[in-house]
mmCIF file of C-alpha atoms and ligand atoms in Angstrom:
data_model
loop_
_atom_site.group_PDB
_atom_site.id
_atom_site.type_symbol
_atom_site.label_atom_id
_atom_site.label_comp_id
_atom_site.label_asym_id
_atom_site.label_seq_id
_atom_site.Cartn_x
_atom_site.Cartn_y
_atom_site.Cartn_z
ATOM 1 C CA UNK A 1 34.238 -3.975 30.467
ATOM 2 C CA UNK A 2 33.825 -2.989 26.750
ATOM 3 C CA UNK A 3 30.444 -3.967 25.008
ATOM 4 C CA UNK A 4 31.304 -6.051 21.824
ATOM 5 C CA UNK A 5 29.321 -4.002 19.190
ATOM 6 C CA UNK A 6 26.567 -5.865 18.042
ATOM 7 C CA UNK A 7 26.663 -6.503 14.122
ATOM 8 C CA UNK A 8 24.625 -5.454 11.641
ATOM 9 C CA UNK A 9 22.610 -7.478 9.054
ATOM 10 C CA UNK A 10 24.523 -6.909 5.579
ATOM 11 C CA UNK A 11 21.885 -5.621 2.954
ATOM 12 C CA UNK A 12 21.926 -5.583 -0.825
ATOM 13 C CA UNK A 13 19.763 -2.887 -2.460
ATOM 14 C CA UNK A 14 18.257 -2.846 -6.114
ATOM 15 C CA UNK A 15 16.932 0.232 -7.371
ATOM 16 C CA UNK A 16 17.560 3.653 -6.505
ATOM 17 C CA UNK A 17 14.808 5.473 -7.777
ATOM 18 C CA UNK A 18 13.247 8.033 -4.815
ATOM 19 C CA UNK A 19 12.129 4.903 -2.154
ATOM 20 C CA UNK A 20 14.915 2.896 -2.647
ATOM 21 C CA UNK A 21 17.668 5.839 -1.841
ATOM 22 C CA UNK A 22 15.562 6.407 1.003
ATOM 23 C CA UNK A 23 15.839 3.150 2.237
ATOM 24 C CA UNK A 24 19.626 2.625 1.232
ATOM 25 C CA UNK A 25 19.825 5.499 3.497
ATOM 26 C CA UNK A 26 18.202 4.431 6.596
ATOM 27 C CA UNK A 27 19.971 1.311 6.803
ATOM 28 C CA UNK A 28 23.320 2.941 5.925
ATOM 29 C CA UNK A 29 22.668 5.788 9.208
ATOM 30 C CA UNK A 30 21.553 2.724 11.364
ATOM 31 C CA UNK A 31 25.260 0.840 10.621
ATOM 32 C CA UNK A 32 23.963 -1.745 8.130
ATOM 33 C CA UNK A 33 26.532 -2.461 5.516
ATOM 34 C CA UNK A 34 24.413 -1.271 2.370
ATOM 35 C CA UNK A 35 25.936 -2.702 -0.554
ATOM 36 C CA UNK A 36 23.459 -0.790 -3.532
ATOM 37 C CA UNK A 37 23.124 -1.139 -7.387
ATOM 38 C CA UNK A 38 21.536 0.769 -9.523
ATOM 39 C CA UNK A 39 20.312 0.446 -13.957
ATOM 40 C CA UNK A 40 21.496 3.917 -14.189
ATOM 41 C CA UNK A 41 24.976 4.015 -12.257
ATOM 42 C CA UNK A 42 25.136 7.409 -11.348
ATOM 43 C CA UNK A 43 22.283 6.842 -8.825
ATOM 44 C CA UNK A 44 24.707 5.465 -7.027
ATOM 45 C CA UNK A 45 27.052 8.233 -6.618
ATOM 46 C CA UNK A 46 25.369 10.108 -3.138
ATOM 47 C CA UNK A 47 25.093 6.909 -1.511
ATOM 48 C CA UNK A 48 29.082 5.846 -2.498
ATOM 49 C CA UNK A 49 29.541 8.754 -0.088
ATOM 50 C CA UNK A 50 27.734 8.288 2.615
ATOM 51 C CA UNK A 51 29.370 4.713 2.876
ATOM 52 C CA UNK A 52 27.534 2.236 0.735
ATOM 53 C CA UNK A 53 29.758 -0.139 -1.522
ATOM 54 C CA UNK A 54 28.763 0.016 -5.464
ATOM 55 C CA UNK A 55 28.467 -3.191 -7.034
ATOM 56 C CA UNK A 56 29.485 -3.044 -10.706
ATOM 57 C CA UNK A 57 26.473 -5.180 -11.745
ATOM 58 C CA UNK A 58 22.916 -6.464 -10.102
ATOM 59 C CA UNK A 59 24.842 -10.010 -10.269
ATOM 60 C CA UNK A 60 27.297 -8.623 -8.130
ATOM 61 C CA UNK A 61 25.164 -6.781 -6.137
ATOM 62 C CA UNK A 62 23.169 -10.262 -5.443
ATOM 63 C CA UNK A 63 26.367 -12.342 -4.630
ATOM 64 C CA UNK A 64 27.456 -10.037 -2.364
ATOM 65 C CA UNK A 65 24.987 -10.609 0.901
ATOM 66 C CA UNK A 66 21.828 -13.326 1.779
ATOM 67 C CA UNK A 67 19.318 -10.335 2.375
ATOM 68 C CA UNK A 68 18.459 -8.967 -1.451
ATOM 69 C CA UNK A 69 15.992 -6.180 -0.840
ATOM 70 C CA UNK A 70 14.508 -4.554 -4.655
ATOM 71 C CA UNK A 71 12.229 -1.756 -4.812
ATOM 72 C CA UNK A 72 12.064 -1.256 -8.517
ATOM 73 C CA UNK A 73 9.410 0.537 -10.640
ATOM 74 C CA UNK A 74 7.393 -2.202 -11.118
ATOM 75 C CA UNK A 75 7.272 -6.421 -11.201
ATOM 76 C CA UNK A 76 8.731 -6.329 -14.916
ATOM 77 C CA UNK A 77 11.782 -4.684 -14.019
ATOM 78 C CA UNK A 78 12.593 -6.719 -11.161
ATOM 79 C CA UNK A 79 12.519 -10.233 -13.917
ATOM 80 C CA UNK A 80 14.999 -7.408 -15.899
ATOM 81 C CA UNK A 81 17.594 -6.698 -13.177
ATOM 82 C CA UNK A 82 17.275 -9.994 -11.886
ATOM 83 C CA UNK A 83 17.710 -11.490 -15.120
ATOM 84 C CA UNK A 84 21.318 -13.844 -15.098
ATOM 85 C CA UNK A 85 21.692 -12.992 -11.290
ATOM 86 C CA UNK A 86 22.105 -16.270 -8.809
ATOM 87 C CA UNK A 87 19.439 -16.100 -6.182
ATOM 88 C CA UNK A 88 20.291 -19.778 -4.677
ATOM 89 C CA UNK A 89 20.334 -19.828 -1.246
ATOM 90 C CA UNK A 90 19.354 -15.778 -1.218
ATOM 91 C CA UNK A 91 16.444 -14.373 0.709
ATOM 92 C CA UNK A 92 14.297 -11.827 -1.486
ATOM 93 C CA UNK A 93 12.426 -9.130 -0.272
ATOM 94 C CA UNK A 94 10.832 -7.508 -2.712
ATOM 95 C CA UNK A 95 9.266 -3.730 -2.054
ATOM 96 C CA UNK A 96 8.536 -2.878 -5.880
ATOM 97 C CA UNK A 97 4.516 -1.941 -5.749
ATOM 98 C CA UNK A 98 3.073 -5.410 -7.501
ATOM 99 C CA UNK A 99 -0.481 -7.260 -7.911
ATOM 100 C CA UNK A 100 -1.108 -10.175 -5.542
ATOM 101 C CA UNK A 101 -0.998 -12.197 -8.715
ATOM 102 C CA UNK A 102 2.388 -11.054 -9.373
ATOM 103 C CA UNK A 103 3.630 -11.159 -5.978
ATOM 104 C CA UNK A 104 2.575 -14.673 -5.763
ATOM 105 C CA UNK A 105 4.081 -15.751 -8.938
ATOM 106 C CA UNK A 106 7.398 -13.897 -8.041
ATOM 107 C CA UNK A 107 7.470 -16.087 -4.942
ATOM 108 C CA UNK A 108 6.959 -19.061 -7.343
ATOM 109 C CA UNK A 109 9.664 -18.122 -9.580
ATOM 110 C CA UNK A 110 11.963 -17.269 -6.600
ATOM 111 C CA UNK A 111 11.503 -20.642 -5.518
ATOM 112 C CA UNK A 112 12.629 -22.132 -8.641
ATOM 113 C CA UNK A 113 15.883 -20.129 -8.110
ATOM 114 C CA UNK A 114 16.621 -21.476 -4.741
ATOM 115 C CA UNK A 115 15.042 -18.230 -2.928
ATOM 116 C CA UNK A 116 13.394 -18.053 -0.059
ATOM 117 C CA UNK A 117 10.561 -14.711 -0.477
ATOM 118 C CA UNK A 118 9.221 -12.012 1.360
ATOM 119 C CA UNK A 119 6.882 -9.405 -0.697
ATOM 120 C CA UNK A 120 6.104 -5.886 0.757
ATOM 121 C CA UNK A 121 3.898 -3.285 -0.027
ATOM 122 C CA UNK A 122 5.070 0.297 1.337
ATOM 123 C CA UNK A 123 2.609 2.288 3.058
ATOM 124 C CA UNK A 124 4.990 5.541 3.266
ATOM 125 C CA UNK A 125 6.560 8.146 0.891
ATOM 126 C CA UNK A 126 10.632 8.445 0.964
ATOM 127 C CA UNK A 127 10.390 11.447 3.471
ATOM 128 C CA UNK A 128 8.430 9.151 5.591
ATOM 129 C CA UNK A 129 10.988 6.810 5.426
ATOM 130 C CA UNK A 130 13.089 6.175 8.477
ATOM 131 C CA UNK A 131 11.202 8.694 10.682
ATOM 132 C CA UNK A 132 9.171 6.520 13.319
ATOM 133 C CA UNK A 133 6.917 9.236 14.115
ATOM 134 C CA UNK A 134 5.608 9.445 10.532
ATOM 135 C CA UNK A 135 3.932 6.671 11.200
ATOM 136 C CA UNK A 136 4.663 4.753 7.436
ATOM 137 C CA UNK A 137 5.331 0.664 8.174
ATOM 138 C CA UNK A 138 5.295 -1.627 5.311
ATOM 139 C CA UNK A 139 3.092 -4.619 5.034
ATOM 140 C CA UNK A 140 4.866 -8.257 4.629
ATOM 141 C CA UNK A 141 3.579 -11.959 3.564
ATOM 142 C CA UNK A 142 5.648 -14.731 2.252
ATOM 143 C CA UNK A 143 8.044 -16.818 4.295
ATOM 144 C CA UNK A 144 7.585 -16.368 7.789
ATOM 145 C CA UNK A 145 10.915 -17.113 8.467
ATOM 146 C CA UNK A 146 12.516 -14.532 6.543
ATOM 147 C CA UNK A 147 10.570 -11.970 8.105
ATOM 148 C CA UNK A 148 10.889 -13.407 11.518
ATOM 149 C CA UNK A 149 15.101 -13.962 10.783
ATOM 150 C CA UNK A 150 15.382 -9.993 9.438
ATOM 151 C CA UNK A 151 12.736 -8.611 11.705
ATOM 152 C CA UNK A 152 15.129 -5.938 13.475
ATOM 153 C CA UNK A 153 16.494 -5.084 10.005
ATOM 154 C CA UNK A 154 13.003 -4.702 8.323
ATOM 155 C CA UNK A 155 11.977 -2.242 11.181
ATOM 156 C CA UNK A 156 14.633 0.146 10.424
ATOM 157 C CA UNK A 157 13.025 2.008 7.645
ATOM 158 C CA UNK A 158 9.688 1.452 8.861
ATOM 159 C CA UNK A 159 7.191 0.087 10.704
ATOM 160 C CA UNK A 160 6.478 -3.877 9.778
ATOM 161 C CA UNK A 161 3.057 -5.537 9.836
ATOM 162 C CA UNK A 162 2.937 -9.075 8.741
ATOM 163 C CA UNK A 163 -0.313 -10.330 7.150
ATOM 164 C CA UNK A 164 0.454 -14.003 5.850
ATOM 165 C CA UNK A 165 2.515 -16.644 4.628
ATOM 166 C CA UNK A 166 0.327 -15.858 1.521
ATOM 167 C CA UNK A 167 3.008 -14.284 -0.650
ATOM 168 C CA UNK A 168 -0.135 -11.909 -2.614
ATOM 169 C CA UNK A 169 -1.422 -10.832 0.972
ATOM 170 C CA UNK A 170 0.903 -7.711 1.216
ATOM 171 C CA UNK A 171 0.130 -6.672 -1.722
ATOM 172 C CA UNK A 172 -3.394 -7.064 -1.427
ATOM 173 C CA UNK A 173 -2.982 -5.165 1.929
ATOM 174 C CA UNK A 174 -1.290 -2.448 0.226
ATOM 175 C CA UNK A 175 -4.011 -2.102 -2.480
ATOM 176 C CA UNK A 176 -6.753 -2.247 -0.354
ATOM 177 C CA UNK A 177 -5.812 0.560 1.465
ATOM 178 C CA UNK A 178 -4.820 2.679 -1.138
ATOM 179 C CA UNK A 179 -8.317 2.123 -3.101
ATOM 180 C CA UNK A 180 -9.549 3.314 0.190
ATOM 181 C CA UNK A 181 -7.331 6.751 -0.086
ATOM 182 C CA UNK A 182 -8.770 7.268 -3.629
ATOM 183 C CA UNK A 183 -11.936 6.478 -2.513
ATOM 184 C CA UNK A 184 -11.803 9.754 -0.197
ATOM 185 C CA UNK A 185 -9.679 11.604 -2.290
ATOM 186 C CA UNK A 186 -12.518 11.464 -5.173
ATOM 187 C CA UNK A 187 -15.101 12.632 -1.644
ATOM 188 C CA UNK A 188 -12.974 15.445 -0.769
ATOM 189 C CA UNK A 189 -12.408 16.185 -5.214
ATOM 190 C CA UNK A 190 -15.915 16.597 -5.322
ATOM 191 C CA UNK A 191 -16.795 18.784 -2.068
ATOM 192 C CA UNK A 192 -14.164 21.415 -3.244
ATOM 193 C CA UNK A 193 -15.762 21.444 -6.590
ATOM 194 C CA UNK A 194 -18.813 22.281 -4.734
ATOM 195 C CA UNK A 195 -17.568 25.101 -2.951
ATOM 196 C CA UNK A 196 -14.754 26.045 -5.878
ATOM 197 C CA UNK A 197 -17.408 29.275 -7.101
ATOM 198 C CA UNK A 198 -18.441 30.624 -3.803
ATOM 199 C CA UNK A 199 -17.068 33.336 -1.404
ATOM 200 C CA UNK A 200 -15.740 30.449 1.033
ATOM 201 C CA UNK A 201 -12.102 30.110 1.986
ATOM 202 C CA UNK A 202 -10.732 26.317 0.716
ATOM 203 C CA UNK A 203 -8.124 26.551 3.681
ATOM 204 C CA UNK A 204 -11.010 27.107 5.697
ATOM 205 C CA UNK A 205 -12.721 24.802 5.010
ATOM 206 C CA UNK A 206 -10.266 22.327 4.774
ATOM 207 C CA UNK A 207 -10.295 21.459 8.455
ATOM 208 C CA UNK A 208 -13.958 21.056 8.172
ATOM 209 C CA UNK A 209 -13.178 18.076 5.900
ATOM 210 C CA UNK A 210 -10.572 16.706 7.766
ATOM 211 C CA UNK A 211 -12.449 16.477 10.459
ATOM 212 C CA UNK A 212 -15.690 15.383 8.972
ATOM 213 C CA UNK A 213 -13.880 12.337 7.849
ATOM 214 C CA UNK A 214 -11.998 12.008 11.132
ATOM 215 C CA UNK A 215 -15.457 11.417 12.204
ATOM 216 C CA UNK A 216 -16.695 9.143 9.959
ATOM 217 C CA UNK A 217 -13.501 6.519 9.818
ATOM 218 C CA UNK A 218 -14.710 4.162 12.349
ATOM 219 C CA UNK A 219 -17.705 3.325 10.251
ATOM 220 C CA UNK A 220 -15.374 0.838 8.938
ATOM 221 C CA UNK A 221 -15.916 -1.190 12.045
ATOM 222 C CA UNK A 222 -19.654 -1.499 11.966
ATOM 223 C CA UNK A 223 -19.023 -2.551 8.523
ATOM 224 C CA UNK A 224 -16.431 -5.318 9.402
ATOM 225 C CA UNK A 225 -18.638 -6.536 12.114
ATOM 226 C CA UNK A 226 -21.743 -6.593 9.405
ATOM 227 C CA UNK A 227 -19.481 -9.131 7.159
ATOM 228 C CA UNK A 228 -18.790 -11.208 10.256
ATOM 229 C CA UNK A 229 -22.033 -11.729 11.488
ATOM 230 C CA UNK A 230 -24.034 -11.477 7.917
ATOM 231 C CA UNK A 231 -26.463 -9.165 9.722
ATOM 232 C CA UNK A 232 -26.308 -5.823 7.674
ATOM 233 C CA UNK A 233 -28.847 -4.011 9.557
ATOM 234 C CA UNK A 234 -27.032 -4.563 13.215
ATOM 235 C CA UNK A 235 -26.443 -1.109 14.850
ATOM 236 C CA UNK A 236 -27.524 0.682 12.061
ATOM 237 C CA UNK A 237 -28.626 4.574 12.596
ATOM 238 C CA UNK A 238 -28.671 6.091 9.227
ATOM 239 C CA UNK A 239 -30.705 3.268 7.133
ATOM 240 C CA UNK A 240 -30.256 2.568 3.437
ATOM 241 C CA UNK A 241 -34.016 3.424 2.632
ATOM 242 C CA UNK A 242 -33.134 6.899 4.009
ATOM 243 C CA UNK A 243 -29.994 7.867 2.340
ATOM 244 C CA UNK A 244 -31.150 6.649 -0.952
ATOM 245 C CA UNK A 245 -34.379 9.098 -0.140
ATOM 246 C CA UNK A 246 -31.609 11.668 0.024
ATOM 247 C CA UNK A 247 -29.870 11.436 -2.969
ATOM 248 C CA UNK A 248 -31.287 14.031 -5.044
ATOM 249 C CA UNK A 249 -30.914 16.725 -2.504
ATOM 250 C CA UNK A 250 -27.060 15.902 -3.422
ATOM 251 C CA UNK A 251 -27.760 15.787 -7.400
ATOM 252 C CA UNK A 252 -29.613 19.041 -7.200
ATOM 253 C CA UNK A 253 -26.840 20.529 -4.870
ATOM 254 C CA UNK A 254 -23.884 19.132 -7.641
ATOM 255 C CA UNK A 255 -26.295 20.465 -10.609
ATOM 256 C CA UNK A 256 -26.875 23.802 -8.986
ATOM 257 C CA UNK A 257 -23.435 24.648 -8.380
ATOM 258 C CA UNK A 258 -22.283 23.289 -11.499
ATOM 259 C CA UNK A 259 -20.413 20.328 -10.581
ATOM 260 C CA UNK A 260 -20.166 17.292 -12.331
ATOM 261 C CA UNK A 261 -21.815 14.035 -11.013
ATOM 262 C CA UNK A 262 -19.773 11.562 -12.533
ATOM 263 C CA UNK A 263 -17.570 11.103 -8.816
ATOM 264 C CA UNK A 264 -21.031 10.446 -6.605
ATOM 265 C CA UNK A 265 -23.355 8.922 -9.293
ATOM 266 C CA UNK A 266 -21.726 5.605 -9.748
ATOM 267 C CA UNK A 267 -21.941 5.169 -5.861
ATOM 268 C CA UNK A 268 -25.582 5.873 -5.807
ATOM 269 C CA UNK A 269 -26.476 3.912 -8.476
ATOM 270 C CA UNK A 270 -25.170 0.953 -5.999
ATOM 271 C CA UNK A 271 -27.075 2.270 -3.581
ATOM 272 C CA UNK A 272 -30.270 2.265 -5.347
ATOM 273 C CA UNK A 273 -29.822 -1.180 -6.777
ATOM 274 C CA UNK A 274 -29.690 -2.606 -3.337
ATOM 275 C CA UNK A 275 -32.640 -1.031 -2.171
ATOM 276 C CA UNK A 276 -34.146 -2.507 -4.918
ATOM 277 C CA UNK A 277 -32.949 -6.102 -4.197
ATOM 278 C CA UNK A 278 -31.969 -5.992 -0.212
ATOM 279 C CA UNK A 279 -33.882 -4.091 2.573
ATOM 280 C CA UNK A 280 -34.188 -0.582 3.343
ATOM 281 C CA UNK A 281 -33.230 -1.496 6.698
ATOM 282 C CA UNK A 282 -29.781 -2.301 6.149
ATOM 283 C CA UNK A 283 -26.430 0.675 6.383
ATOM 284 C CA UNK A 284 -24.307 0.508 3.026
ATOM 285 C CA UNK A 285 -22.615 -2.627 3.645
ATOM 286 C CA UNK A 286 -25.142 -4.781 0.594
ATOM 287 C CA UNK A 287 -22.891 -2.197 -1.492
ATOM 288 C CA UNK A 288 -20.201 -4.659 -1.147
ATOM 289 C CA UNK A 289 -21.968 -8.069 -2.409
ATOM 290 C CA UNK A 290 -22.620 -6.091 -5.300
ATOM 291 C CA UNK A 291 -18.982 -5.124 -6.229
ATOM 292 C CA UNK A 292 -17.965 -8.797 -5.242
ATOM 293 C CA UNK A 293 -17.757 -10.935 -8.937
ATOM 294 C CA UNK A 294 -17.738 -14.472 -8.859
ATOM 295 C CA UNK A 295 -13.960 -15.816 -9.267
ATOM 296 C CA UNK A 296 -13.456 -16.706 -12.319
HETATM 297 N N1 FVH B 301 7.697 6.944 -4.224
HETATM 298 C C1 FVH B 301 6.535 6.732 -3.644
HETATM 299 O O1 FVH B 301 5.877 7.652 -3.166
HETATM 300 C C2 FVH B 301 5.916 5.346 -3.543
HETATM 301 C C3 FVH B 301 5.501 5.016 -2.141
HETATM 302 C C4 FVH B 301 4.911 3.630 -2.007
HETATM 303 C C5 FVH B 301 5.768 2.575 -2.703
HETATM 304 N N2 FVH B 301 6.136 2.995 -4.027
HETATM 305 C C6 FVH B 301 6.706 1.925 -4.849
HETATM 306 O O2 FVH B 301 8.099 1.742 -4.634
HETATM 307 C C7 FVH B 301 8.702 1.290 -5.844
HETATM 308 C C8 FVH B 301 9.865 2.210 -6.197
HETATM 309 O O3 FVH B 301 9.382 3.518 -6.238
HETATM 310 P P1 FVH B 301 10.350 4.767 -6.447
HETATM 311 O O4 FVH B 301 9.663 5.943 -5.862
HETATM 312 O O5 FVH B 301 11.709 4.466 -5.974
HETATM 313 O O6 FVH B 301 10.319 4.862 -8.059
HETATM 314 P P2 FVH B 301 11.305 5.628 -9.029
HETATM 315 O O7 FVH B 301 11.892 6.815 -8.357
HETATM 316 O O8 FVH B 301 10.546 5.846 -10.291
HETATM 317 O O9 FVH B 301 12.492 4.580 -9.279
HETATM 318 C C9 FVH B 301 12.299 3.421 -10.053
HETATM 319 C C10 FVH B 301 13.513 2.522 -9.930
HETATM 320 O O10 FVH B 301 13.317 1.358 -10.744
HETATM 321 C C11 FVH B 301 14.442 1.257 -11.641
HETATM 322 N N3 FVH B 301 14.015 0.587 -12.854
HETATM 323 C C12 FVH B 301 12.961 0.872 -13.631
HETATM 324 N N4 FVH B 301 12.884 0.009 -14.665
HETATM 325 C C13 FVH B 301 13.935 -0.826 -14.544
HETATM 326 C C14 FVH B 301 14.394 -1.935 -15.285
HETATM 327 N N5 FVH B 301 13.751 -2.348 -16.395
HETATM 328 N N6 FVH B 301 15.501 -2.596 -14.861
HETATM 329 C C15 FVH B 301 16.151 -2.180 -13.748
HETATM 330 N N7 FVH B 301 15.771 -1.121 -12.997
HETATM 331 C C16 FVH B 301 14.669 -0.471 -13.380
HETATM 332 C C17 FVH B 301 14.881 2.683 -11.835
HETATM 333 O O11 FVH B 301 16.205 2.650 -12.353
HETATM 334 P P3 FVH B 301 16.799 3.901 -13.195
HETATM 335 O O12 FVH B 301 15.647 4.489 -13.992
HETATM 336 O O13 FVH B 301 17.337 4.880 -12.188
HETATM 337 O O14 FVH B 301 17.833 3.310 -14.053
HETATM 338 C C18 FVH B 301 14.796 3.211 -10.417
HETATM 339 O O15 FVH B 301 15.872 2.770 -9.648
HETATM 340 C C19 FVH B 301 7.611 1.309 -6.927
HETATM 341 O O16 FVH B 301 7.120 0.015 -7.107
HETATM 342 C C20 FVH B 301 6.554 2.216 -6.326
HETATM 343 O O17 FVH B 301 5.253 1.915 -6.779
HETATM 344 C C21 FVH B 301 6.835 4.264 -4.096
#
């Protein structure tokens, strides 16, 4: 006997821009009626032929299915596009990059419109997009239920992980994370410098560093289990006292080859101050109390 086919979740799409074709895309290849819009219409134009319908207006585009999905350049635009658009009874899923302050008050001001809200915060590029084994997924927090109702759909891109029914969670997720990158792209700046004047190949060494921080990643766990159990000293091996001792060897190494400081010195400085005011026989983790502000 015949299988009935099983249908698709209809999706509307704001914005265009490099994620959002990417996405429009994915969902169009996995049989999703796409229906897209776009501030500058001839965005639209590839996607018309591969099968998506073009709304002539984001009002349009909004009355045409429950599942809104923007990914816009940022939070502003989104009140923009939106602008005059009837969200009642719409569920929102927004994938624009946004603070947790602004996710949360976009869930606030969804509400007000009769929206339910999901926020996102993509951890991929486009060509990442609807490849599983590029590994990209997208964190989600807001309504549960709208993540739970569109899981299948939401997986089609790329991977989901939901953190909360705190709408500012994903983003904060998302953030988090990507501090982290720069964190390690300002290590990796600053050993290339190092090497930038000498006979040594950058491609190379390149592996080196890859591998280097390969090896050092997990140190993330130790850290987490530090802030759980307010003991910063537990399994320590390399103590505070002694990498503070070692600082100047990497001062003198940046000043001898001619490198700038300005990348490491700000993270020693930390460093030194909790020496000062913790104990020597703690890792790194006091660092983090001393980044921490009171809320205000
Ligand atoms: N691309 C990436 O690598 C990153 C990966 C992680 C997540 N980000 C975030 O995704 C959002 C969209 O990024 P994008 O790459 O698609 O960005 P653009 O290619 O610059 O496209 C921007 C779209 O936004 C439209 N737009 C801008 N301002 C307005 C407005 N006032 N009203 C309506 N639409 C607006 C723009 O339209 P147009 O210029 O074509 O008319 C594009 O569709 C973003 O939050 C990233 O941080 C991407």
């Amino acid at each position: 006997m015949a299988q009935t086919p099983v249908e698709k979740t209809s999706v509307t799409l704001l914005g265009l821009g490099a994620m959002g074709t990417a996405l429009a895309r994915t969902w169009l290849a996995a049989g999703h009626p796409v229906t897209v819009w776009n501030r500058t219409p001839a965005r639209s134009a590839p996607l018309a032929a591969e099968g998506a319908r073009v709304a002539d207006g984001a009002a349009a585009a909004v009355a045409a299915n429950t599942l809104v999905v923007v990914c816009l350049l940022d939070d502003a635009s989104i009140g923009e596009a939106l602008d005059g658009t009837d969200l009642a009874g719409r569920d929102l899923v927004n994938l624009t990059t946004s603070t947790p302050a602004e996710a949360r008050a976009r869930a606030e001001w969804a509400r007000e419109r009769g929206a339910r809200y999901l926020d996102g915060g993509i951890m991929a590029v486009p060509p990442m997009i609807g490849v599983s084994e590029a590994g990209g997924y997208v964190f989600y927090s807001g309504s549960r239920e709208v993540f739970e109702r569109y899981a299948e759909t939401l997986r089609v891109p790329a991977g989901t992980t939901y953190v909360g029914e705190d709408a500012g969670f994903a983003a904060l997720h998302d953030v988090a994370l990507l501090s982290a990158m720069y964190g390690m792209f300002a290590g990796a700046a600053h050993a290339f410098a190092l090497i930038r004047k000498e006979d040594i190949d950058p491609a190379s060494f390149a592996p080196l560093l890859a591998d280097w921080l390969t090896a050092m990643a997990p140190s993330v766990h130790q850290t987490a289990d530090q802030l759980r159990s307010g003991d910063y000293a537990k399994g320590v091996v390399s103590n505070l006292a002694m990498q503070v001792a070692g600082t100047p060897t990497f001062l003198s190494t940046a000043e001898q080859q001619g490198v700038s400081t300005e990348l490491l010195s700000p993270y020693f400085a930390l460093m030194r101050r909790r020496l000062s005011e913790g104990s020597g026989e703690e890792g790194l983790t006091g660092v983090i109390d001393l980044l921490v502000r009171a809320r205000r």
